[in-house]
Tab-separated table of C-alpha atoms in Angstrom:
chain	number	residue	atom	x	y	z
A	1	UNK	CA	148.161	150.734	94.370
A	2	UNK	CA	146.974	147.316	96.542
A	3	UNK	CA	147.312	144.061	95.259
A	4	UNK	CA	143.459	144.386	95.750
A	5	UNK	CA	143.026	147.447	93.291
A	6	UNK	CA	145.304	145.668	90.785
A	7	UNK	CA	143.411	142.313	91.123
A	8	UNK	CA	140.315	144.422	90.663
A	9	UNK	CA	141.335	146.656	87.713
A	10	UNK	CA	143.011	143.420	85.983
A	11	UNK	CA	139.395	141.724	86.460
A	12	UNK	CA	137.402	144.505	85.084
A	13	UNK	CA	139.632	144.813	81.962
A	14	UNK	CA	138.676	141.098	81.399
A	15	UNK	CA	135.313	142.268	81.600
A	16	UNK	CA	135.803	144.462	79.411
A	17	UNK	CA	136.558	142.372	76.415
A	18	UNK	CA	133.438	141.116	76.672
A	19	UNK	CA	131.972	143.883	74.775
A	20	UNK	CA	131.914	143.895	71.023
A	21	UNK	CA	135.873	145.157	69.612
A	22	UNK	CA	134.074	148.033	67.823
A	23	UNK	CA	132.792	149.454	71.343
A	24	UNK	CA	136.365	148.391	73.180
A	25	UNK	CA	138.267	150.667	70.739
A	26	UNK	CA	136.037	153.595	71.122
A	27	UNK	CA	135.335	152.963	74.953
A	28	UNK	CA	137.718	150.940	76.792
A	29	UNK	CA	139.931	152.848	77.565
A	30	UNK	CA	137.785	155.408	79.221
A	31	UNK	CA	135.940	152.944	80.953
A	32	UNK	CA	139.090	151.105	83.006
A	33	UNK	CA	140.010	154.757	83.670
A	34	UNK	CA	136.722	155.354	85.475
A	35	UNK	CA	136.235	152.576	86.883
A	36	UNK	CA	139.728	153.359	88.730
A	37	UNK	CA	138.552	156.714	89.753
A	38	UNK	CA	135.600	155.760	91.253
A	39	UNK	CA	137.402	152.015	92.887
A	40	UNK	CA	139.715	154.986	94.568
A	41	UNK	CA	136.766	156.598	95.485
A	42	UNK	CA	134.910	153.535	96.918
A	43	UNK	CA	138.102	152.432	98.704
A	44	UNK	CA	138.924	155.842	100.010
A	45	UNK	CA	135.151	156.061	102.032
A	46	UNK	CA	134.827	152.275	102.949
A	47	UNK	CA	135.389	148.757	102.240
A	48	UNK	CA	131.373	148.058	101.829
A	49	UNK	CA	131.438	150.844	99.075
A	50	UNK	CA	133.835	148.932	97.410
A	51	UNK	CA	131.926	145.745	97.132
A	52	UNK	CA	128.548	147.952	96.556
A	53	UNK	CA	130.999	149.435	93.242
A	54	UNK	CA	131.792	145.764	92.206
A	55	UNK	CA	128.206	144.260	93.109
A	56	UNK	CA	127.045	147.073	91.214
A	57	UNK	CA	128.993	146.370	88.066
A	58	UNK	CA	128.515	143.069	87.713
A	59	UNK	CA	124.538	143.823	88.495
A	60	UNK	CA	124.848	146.293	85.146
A	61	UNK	CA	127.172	144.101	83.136
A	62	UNK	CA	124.460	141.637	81.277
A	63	UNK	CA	122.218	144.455	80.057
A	64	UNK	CA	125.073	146.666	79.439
A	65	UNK	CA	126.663	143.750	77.352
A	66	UNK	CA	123.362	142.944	75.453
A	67	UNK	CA	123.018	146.641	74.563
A	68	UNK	CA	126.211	147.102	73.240
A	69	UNK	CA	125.999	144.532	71.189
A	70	UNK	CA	122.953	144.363	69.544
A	71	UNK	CA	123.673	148.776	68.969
A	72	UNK	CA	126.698	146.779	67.204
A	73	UNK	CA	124.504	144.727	65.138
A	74	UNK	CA	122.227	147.601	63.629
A	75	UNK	CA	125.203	149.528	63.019
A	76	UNK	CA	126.164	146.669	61.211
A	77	UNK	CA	122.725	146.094	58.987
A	78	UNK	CA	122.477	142.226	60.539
A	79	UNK	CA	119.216	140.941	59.855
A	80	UNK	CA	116.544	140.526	62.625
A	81	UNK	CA	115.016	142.495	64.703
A	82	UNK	CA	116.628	145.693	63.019
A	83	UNK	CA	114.264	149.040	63.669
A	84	UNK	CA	113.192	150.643	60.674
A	85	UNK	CA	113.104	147.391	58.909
A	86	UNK	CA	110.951	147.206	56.050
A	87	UNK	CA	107.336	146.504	56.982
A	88	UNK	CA	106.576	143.709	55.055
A	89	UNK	CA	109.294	141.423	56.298
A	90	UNK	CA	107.966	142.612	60.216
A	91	UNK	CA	104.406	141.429	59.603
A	92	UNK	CA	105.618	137.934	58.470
A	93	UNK	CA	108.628	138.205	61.118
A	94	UNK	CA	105.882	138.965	64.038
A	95	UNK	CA	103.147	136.715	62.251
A	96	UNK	CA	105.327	133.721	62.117
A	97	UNK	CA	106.762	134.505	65.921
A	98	UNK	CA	102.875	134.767	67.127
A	99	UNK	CA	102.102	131.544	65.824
A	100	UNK	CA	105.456	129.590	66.746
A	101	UNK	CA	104.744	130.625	70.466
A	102	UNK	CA	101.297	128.853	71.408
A	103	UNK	CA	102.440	125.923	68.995
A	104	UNK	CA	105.459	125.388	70.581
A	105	UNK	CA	104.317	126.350	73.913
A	106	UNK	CA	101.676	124.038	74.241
A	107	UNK	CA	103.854	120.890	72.317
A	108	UNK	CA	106.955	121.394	74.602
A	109	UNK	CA	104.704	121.508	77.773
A	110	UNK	CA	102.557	118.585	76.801
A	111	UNK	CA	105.400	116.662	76.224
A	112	UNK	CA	108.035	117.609	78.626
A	113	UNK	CA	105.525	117.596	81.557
A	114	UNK	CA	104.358	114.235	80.598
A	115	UNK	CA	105.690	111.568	82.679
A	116	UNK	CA	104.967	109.048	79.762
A	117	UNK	CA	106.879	110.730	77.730
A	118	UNK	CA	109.657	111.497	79.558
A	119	UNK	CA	109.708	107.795	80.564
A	120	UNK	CA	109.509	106.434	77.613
A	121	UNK	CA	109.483	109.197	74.576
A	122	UNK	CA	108.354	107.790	71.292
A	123	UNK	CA	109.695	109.076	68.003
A	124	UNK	CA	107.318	111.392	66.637
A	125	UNK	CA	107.259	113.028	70.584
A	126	UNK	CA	111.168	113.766	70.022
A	127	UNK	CA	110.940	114.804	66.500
A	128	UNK	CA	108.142	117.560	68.166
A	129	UNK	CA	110.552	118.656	70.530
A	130	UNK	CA	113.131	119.176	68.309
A	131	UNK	CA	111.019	120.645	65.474
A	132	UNK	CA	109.382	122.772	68.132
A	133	UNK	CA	112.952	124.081	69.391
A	134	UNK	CA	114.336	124.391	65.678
A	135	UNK	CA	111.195	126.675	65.206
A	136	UNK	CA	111.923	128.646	68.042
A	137	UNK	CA	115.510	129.170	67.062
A	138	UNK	CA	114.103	130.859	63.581
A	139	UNK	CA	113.290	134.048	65.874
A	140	UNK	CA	116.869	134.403	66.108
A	141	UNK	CA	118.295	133.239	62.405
A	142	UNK	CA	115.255	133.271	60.107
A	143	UNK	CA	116.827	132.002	56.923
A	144	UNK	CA	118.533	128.614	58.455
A	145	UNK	CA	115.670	127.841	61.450
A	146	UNK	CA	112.926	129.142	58.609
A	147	UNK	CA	114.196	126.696	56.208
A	148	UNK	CA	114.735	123.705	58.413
A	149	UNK	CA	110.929	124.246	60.347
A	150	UNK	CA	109.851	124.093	56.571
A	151	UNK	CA	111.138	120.757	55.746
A	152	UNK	CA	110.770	119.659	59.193
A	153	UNK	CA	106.998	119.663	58.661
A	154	UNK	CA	106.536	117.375	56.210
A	155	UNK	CA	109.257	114.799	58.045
A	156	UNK	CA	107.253	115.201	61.229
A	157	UNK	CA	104.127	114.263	59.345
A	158	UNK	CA	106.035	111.423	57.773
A	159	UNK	CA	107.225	110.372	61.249
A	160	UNK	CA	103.888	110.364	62.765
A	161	UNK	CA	102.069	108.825	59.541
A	162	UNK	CA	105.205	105.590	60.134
A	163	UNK	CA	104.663	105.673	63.884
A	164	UNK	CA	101.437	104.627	63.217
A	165	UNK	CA	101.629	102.318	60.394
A	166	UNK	CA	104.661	100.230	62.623
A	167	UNK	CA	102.347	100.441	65.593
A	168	UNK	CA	99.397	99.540	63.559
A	169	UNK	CA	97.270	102.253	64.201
A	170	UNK	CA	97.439	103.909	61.156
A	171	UNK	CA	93.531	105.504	59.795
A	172	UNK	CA	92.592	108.184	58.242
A	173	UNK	CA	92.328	110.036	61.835
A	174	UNK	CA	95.810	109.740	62.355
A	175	UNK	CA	96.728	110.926	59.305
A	176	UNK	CA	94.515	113.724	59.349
A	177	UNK	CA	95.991	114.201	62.745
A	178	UNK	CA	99.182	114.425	61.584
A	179	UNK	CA	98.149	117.087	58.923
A	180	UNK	CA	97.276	119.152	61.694
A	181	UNK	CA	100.632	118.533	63.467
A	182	UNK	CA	102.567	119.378	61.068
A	183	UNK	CA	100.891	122.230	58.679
A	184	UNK	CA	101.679	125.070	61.713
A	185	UNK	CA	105.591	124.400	61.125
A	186	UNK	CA	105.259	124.556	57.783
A	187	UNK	CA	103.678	127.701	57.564
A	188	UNK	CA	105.525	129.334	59.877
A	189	UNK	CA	108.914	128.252	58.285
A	190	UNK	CA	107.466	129.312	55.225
A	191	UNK	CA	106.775	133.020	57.014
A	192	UNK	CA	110.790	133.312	58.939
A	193	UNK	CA	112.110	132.454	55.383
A	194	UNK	CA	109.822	134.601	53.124
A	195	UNK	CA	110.444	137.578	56.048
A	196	UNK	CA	114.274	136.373	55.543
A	197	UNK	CA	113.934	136.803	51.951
A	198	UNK	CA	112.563	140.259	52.325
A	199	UNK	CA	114.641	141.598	54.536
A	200	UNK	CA	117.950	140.631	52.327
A	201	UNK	CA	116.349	142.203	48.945
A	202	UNK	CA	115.072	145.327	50.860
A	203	UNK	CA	118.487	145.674	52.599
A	204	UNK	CA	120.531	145.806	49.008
A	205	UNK	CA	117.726	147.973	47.674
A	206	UNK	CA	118.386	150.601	50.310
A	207	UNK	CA	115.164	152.156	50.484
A	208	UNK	CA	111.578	150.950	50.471
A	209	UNK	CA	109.733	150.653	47.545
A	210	UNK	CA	106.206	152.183	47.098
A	211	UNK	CA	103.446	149.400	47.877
A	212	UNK	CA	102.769	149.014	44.485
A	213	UNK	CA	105.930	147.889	43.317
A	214	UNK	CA	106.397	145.074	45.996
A	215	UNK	CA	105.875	142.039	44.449
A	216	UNK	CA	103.648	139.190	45.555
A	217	UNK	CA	101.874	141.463	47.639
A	218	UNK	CA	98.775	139.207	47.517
A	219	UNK	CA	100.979	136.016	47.975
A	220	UNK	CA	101.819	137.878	51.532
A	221	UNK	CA	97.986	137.997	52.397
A	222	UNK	CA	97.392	134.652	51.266
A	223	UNK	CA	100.358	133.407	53.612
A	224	UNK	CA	99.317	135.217	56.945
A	225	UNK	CA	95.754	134.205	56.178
A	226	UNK	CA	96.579	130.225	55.371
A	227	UNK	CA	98.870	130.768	58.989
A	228	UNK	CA	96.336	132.184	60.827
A	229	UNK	CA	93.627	129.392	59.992
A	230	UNK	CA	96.178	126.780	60.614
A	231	UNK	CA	97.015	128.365	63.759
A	232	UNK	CA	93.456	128.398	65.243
A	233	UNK	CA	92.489	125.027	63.817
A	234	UNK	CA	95.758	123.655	65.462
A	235	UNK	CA	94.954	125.628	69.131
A	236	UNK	CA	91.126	124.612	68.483
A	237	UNK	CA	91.872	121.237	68.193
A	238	UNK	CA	93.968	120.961	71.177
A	239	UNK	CA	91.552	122.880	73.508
A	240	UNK	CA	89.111	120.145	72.670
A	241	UNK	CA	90.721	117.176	73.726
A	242	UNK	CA	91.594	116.309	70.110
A	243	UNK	CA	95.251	115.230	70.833
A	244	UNK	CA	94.409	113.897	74.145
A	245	UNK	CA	92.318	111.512	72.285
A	246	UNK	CA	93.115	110.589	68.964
A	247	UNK	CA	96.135	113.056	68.798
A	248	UNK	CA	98.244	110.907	71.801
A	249	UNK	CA	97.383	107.719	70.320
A	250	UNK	CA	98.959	108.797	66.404
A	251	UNK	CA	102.237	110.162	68.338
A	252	UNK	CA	102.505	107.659	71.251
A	253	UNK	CA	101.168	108.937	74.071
A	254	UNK	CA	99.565	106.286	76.543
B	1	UNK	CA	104.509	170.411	62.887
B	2	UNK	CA	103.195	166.559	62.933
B	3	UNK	CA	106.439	165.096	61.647
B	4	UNK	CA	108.248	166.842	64.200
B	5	UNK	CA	105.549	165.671	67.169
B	6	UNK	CA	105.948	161.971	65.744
B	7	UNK	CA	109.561	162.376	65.888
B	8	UNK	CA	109.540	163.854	70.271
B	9	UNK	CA	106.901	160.801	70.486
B	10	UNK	CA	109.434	158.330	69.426
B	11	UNK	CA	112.457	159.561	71.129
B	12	UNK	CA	110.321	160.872	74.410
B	13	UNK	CA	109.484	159.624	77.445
B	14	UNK	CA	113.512	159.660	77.632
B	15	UNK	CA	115.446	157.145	80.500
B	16	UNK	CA	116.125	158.198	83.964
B	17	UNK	CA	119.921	157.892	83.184
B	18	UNK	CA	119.334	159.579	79.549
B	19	UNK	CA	117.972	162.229	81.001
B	20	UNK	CA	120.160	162.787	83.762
B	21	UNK	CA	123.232	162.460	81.284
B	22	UNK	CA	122.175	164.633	79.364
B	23	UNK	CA	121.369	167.313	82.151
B	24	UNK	CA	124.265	166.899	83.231
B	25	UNK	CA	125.867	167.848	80.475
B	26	UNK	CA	123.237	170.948	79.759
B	27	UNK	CA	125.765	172.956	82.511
B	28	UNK	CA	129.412	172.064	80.099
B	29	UNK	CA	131.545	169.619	78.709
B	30	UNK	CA	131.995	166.695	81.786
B	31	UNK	CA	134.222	163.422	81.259
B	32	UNK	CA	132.609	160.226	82.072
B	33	UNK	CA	133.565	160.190	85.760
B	34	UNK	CA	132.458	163.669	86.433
B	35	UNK	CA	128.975	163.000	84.387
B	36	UNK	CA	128.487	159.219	86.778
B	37	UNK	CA	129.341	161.622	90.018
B	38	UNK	CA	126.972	164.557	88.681
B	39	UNK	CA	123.909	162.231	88.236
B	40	UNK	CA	124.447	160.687	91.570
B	41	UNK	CA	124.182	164.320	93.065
B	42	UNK	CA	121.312	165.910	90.592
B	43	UNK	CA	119.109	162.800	91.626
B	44	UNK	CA	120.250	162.293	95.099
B	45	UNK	CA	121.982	159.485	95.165
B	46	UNK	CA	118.843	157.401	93.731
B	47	UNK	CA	120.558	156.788	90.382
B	48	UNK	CA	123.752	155.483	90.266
B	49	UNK	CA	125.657	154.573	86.656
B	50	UNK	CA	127.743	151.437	86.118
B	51	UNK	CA	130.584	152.094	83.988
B	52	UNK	CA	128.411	149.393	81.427
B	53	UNK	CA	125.329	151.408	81.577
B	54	UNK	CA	126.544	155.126	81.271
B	55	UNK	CA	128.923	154.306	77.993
B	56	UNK	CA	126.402	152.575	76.756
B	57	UNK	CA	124.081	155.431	76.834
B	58	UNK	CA	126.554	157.864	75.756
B	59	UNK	CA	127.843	155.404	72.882
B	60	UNK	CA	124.246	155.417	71.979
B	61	UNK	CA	123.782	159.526	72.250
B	62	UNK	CA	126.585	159.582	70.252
B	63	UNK	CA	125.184	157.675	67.562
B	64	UNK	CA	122.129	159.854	67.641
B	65	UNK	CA	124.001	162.849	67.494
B	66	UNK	CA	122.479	163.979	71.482
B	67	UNK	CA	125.966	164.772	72.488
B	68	UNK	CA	129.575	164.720	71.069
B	69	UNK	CA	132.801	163.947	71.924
B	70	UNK	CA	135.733	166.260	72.533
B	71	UNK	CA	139.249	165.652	73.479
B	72	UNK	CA	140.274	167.309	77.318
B	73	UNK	CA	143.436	169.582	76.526
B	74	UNK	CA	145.098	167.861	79.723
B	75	UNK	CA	146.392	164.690	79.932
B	76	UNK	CA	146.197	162.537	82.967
B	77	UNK	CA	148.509	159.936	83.694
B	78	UNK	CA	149.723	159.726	80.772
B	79	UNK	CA	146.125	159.516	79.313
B	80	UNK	CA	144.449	161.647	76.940
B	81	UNK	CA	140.891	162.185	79.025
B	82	UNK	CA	137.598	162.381	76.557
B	83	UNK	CA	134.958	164.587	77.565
B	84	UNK	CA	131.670	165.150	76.148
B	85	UNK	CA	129.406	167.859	75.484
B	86	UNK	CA	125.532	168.567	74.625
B	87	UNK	CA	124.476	169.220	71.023
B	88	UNK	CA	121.600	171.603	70.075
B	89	UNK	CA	119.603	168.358	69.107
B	90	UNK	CA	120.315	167.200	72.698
B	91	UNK	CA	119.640	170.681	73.963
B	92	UNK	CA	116.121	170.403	72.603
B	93	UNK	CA	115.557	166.518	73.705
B	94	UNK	CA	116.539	167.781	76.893
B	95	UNK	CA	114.014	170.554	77.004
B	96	UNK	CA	110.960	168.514	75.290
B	97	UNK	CA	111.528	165.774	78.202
B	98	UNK	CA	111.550	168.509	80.891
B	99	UNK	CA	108.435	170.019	79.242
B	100	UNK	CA	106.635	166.916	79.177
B	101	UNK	CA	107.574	165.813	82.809
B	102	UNK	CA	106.357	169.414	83.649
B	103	UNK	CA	103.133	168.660	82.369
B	104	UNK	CA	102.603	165.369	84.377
B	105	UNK	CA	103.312	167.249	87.547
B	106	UNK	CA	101.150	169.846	86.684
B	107	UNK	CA	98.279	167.184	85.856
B	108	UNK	CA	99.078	165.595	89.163
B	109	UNK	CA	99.432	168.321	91.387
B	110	UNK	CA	95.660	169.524	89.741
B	111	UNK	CA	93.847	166.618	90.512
B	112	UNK	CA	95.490	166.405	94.188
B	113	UNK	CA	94.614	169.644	95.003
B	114	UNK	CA	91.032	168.916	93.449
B	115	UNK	CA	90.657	171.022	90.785
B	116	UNK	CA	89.543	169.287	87.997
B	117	UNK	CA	86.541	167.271	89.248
């Protein structure tokens, strides 16, 4: 065996510990054993058939990583994006992510792509970013981002309402303004941690109850339609100018 | 009859390297190397496994109960070889795939030829 072949096997068993220890024990093996065969292979027709084995790979190992490990997750009942999940905790899960994205979308790249902002970024502009980001992060762990985006609304209100009052612009404009601003978060923490909630009592129940025996089931129409008005009010808003106006004044924009 | 057409409509249209694992397998029991050189040849060299992406489509068959997993009598190098083999579920994936790609081409290859208007 070369010192290449050795450098190459002892590489791809490095790579191979990237891949969740349930997977390892049942395929690791195997896989350093094929990958020899087909280095041999590669090195017995041509050197560029070797690097076309490694390029290829190292092409395949991100997606070949994510797969195995989120087929590791389900396996292991994690919350999230689990198929087969019960429905109601999907509607809020997908109702909450369809509202974060145009919110968040349209804060970040207001205020990222603002050269005001980025010269001189006032507080309630930062605690947007972050709020928008912690929001973003509840697609990922809905109980801890949904919480935080829930209190972080009425902070970010608070924060815009001071802003104003130190800066002396403080009306009723600015705090309606900052109603605005911050009801979207709230609701859609309030969605990732209900969905949260749902998921967790559905997953120690073990199988779905019948539609009449979910609780609240009216509270869950009530939330996605209070999300969806605060949604289009917020976009509306913004597509007329409101922010641009009134909106940058209350969180510091020129 | 409709439970079993919602169940082929959530499994089917199958991956190009699903499908050509598990065709490969269709002829016998293959170990992994053997089923990564077989799909090269069956599509011509236009699909070519990683190590990553076929055991992660046969860890996943495996789960889904497509294919199992058998021990090789021999052992090479000191290593006891794995091979795998198709199940009657995967038998029938295998054959409601074909079926359905069959169908496409036959839609195709009408409205080429111009008869259906």
């Amino acid at each position: 065996m070369s010192a290449f072949t050795r450098s190459a096997l002892g590489f791809y068993g490095r790579l191979l510990r990237l891949y969740p220890s349930v997977f390892q024990d049942q395929f690791a093996s195997e896989m350093a054993f094929v990958f020899d065969l087909a280095l041999a292979d590669a090195a017995h027709r041509s050197a560029p058939a070797v690097l076309a084995l490694l390029l290829k790979e190292l092409a395949d190992l991100p997606g070949a990583l994510l797969v195995a490990h989120l087929r590791q997750r389900r396996k292991q009942g994690a919350p999230g994006p689990i198929p087969g999940s019960s429905g109601e905790a999907r509607l809020l899960r997908w109702a909450a992510r369809v509202v974060s994205l145009p919110v968040s979308g349209f804060l970040l790249s207001a205020l990222l792509l603002s050269e005001d902002f980025r010269q001189a970024p006032t507080l309630p502009g930062v605690a947007a970013v972050v709020l928008c980001l912690i929001m973003l992060a509840g697609w990922r762990w809905e109980g801890p981002g949904g919480r935080m985006t829930l209190l972080g609304g009425p902070l970010f209100f608070l924060t815009i309402l001071g802003y104003n009052l130190v800066v002396g612009r403080a009306s009723l404009a600015t705090i309606l303004v900052g109603l605005v601003m911050a009801l979207p978060f709230i609701l859609v923490g309030w969605l990732f941690v209900s969905a949260a909630a749902l998921e967790g009592a559905y997953a120690q129940v073990q199988a779905l109850p019948s539609p009449e025996q979910i609780p609240g089931r009216r509270a869950l129409i009530v939330r996605l339609a209070l999300v969806a008005l605060a949604g289009l009010l917020f976009l509306v808003l913004q597509f007329v100018g409101f922010f641009t106006t009134v909106g940058s004044n209350s969180v510091g924009g020129p | 009859m409709a439970e079993k057409t919602n169940h082929q409509e959530t499994i089917l249209p199958l991956t190009e390297a699903s499908f050509y694992i598990l065709l490969s397998l269709s002829a016998g029991r293959r170990h992994g190397y053997a089923i990564m050189k077989d799909v090269e040849t069956l599509s011509a060299a236009r699909v070519s496994l990683s190590t990553g992406t076929l055991y992660g489509a046969l860890g996943r068959m495996l789960d889904q109960a497509w294919i199992g997993r058998v021990d090789e009598p021999d052992e090479v190098d000191g290593r006891q070889r794995k091979a795998y083999v198709l199940t009657d579920l995967g038998r029938r994936i295998l054959s409601a795939e074909t079926a359905r790609l069959q169908s496409l081409v036959a839609a195709a290859q009408a409205r080429l030829a111009g008869e259906v208007a």
